[in-house]
Short mmCIF file of C-alpha atoms in Angstrom, two decimals:
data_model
loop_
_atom_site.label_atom_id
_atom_site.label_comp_id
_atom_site.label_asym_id
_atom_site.label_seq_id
_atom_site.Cartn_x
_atom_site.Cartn_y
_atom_site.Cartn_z
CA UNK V 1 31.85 110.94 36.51
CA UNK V 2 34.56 113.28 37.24
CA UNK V 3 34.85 113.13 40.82
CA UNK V 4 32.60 114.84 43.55
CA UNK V 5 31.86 117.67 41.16
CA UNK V 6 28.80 117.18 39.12
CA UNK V 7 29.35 116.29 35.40
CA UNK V 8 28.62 119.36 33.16
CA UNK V 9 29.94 121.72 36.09
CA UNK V 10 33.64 120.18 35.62
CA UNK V 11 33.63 119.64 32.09
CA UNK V 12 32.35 123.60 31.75
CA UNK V 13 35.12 125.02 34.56
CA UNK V 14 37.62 123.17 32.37
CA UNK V 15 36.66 123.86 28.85
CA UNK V 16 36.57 128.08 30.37
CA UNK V 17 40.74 126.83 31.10
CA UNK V 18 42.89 129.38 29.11
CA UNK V 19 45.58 128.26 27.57
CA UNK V 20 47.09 126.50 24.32
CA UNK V 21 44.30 123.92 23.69
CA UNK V 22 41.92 123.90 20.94
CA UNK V 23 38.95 123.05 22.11
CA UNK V 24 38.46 119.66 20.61
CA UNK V 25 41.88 118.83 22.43
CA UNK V 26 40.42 120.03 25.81
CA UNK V 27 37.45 117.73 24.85
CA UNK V 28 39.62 114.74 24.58
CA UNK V 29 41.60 115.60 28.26
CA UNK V 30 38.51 116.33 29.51
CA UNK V 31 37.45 112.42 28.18
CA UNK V 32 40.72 111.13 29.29
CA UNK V 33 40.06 111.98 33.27
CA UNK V 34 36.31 110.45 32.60
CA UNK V 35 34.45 107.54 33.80
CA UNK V 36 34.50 105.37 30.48
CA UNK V 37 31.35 104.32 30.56
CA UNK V 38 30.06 107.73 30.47
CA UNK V 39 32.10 109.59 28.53
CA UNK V 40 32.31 107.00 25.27
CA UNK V 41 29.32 108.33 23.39
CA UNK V 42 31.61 111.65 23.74
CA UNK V 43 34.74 109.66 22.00
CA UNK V 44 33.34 109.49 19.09
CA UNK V 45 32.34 113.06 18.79
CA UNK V 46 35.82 114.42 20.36
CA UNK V 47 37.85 111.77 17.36
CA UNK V 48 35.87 113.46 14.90
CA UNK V 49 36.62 116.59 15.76
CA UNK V 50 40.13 116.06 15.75
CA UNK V 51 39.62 115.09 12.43
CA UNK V 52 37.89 117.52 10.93
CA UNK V 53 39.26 120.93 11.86
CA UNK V 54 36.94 122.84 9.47
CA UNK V 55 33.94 121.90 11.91
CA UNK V 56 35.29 121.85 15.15
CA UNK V 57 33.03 124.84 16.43
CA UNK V 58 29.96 123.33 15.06
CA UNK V 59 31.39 119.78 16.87
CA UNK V 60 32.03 121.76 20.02
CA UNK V 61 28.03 123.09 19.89
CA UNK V 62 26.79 119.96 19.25
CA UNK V 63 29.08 118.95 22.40
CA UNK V 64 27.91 121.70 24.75
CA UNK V 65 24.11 120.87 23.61
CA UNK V 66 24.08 117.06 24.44
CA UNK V 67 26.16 118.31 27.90
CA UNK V 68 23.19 120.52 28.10
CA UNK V 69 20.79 117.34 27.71
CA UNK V 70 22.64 115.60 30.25
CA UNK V 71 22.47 118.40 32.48
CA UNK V 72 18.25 118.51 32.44
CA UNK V 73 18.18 115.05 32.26
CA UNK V 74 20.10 114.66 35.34
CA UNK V 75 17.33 115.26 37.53
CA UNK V 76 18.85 114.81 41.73
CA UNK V 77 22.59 115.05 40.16
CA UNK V 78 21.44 118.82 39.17
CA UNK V 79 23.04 121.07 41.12
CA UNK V 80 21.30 123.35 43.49
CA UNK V 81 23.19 126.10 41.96
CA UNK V 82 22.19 124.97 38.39
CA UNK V 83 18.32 124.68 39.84
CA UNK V 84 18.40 128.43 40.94
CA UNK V 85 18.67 129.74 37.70
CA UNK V 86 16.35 127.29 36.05
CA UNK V 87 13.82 129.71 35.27
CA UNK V 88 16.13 132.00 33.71
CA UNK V 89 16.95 129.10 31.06
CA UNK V 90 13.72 128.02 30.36
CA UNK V 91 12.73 131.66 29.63
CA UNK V 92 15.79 131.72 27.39
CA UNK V 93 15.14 128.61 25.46
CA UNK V 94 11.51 129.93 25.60
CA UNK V 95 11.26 133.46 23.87
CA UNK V 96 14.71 133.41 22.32
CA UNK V 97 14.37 136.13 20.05
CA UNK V 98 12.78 138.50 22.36
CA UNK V 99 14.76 141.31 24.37
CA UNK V 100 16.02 139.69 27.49
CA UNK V 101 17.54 142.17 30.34
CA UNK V 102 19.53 140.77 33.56
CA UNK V 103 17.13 142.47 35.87
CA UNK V 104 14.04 140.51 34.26
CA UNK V 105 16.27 137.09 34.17
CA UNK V 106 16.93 137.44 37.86
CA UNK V 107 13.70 138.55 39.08
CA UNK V 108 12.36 135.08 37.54
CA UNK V 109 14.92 133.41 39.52
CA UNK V 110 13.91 135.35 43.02
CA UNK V 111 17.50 136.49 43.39
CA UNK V 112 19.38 139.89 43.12
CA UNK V 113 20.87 140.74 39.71
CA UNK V 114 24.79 140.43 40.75
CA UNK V 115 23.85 137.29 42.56
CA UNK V 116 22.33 135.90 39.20
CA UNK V 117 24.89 136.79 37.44
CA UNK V 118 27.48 134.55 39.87
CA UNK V 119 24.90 131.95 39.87
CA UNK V 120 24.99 131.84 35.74
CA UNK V 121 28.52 132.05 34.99
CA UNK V 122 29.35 129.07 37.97
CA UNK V 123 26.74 126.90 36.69
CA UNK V 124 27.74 127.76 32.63
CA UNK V 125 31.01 129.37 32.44
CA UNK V 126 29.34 131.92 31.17
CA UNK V 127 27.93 135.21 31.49
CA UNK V 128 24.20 135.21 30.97
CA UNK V 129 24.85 137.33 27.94
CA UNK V 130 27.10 135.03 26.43
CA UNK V 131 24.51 132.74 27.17
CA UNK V 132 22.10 134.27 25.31
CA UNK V 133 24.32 135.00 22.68
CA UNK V 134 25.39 131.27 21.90
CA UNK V 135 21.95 129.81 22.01
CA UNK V 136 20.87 132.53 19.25
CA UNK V 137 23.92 131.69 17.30
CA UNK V 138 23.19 127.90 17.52
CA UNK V 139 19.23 128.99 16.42
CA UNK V 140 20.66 130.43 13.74
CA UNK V 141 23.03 127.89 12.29
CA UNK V 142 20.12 125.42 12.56
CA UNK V 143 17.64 127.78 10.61
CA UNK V 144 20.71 128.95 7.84
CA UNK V 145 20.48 124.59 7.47
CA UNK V 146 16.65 123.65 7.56
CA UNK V 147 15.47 127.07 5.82
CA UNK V 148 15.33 129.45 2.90
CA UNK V 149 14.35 132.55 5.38
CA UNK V 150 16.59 135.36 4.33
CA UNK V 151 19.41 135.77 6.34
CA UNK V 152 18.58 138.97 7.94
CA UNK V 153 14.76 137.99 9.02
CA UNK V 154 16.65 135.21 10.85
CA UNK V 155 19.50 137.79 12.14
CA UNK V 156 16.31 140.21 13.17
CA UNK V 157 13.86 137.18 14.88
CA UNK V 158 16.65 135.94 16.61
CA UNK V 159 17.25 139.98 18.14
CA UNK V 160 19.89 141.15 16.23
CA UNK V 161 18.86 143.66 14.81
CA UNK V 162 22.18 145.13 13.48
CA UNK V 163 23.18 143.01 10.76
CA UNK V 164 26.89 143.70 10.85
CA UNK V 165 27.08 142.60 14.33
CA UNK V 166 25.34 139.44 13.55
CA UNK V 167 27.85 138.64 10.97
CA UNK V 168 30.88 139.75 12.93
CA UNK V 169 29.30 136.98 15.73
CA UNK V 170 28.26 134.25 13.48
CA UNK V 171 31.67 134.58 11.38
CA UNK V 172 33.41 134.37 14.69
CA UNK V 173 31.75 131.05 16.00
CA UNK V 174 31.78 129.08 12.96
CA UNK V 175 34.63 130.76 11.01
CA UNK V 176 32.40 131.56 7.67
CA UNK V 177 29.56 134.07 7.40
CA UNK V 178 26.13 133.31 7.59
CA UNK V 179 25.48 133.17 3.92
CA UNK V 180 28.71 130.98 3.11
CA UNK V 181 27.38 128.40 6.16
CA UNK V 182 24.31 127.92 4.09
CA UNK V 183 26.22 127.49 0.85
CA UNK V 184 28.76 124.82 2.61
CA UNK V 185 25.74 123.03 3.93
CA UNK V 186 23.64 122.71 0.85
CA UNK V 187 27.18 121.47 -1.06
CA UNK V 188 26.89 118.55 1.02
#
């Protein structure tokens, strides 16, 4: 795909780049070093994005879930690295909105907590907190669409349980609060 490097291990290490790029136009360098046949179901996503600048953050989630896809889809191309925190993401994806600690995340994984935590962010660029953090986000976003549940039972079954802070987070990741996302989606 990218060279000797598995797939979604390259394409995370270079989307965590700093630098001047927005992250739709890291998505299209990214595409531009890419096998062709793999990457152009990505094109399409990473033109669109260009495109549409008011949606870029919900284009980039959709583009970190499908790498995610890929990723447990890829079965012998998943790295051994990846593999050793398995449990860890299942348990995630599992009980979402539960408290999760470190210590419990690496115990499930047999390793130490600092070597989790090395593991997790060179498999997903980030830390497991993040982690956590974006996949409740992305809950979220999909619930605010598909739901009338009150904004803060969502906030609170997701495990936020400060409001504000929800807020601050959503607002950050898709540039409009929680209540305005829901608006913009049923204008549509």
């Amino acid at each position: 795909f990218l060279g000797d490097s598995e797939p979604l291990e390259v394409l995370m290490v270079n989307f965590a780049i700093s630098g001047n790029l927005t992250p739709c136009d890291r998505i299209v360098k990214i595409l531009s070093n890419a096998d062709q046949g793999l990457a152009k179901p990505f094109y399409k996503m990473a033109s669109y994005c260009m495109q549409a600048n008011d949606h870029k953050y919900e284009i980039m989630g959709e583009f970190y879930r499908l790498l995610g896809e890929i990723k447990k889809q890829g079965g012998s191309e998943t790295s051994a690295l990846a593999k050793s925190v398995q449990p860890a993401v299942e348990y995630i994806s599992s009980h979402i909105g539960e408290p999760m600690y470190v210590s419990d995340l690496a115990k499930k994984c047999l390793l130490s907590e600092s070597a989790f935590r090395k593991r997790f962010r060179e498999s997903f660029g980030q830390t497991p907190g993040e982690y956590v953090t974006e996949k409740r986000l992305t809950k979220a976003a999909e619930l605010l669409k598909s739901t009338d549940i009150p904004i803060t039972t969502i906030a609170s079954e997701l495990g936020f349980y400060d409001n504000a802070y929800f807020y601050k987070l959503f607002k950050n990741k898709y540039k409009v609060t929680p209540s305005r996302y829901r608006d913009k989606d049923e204008a549509l």
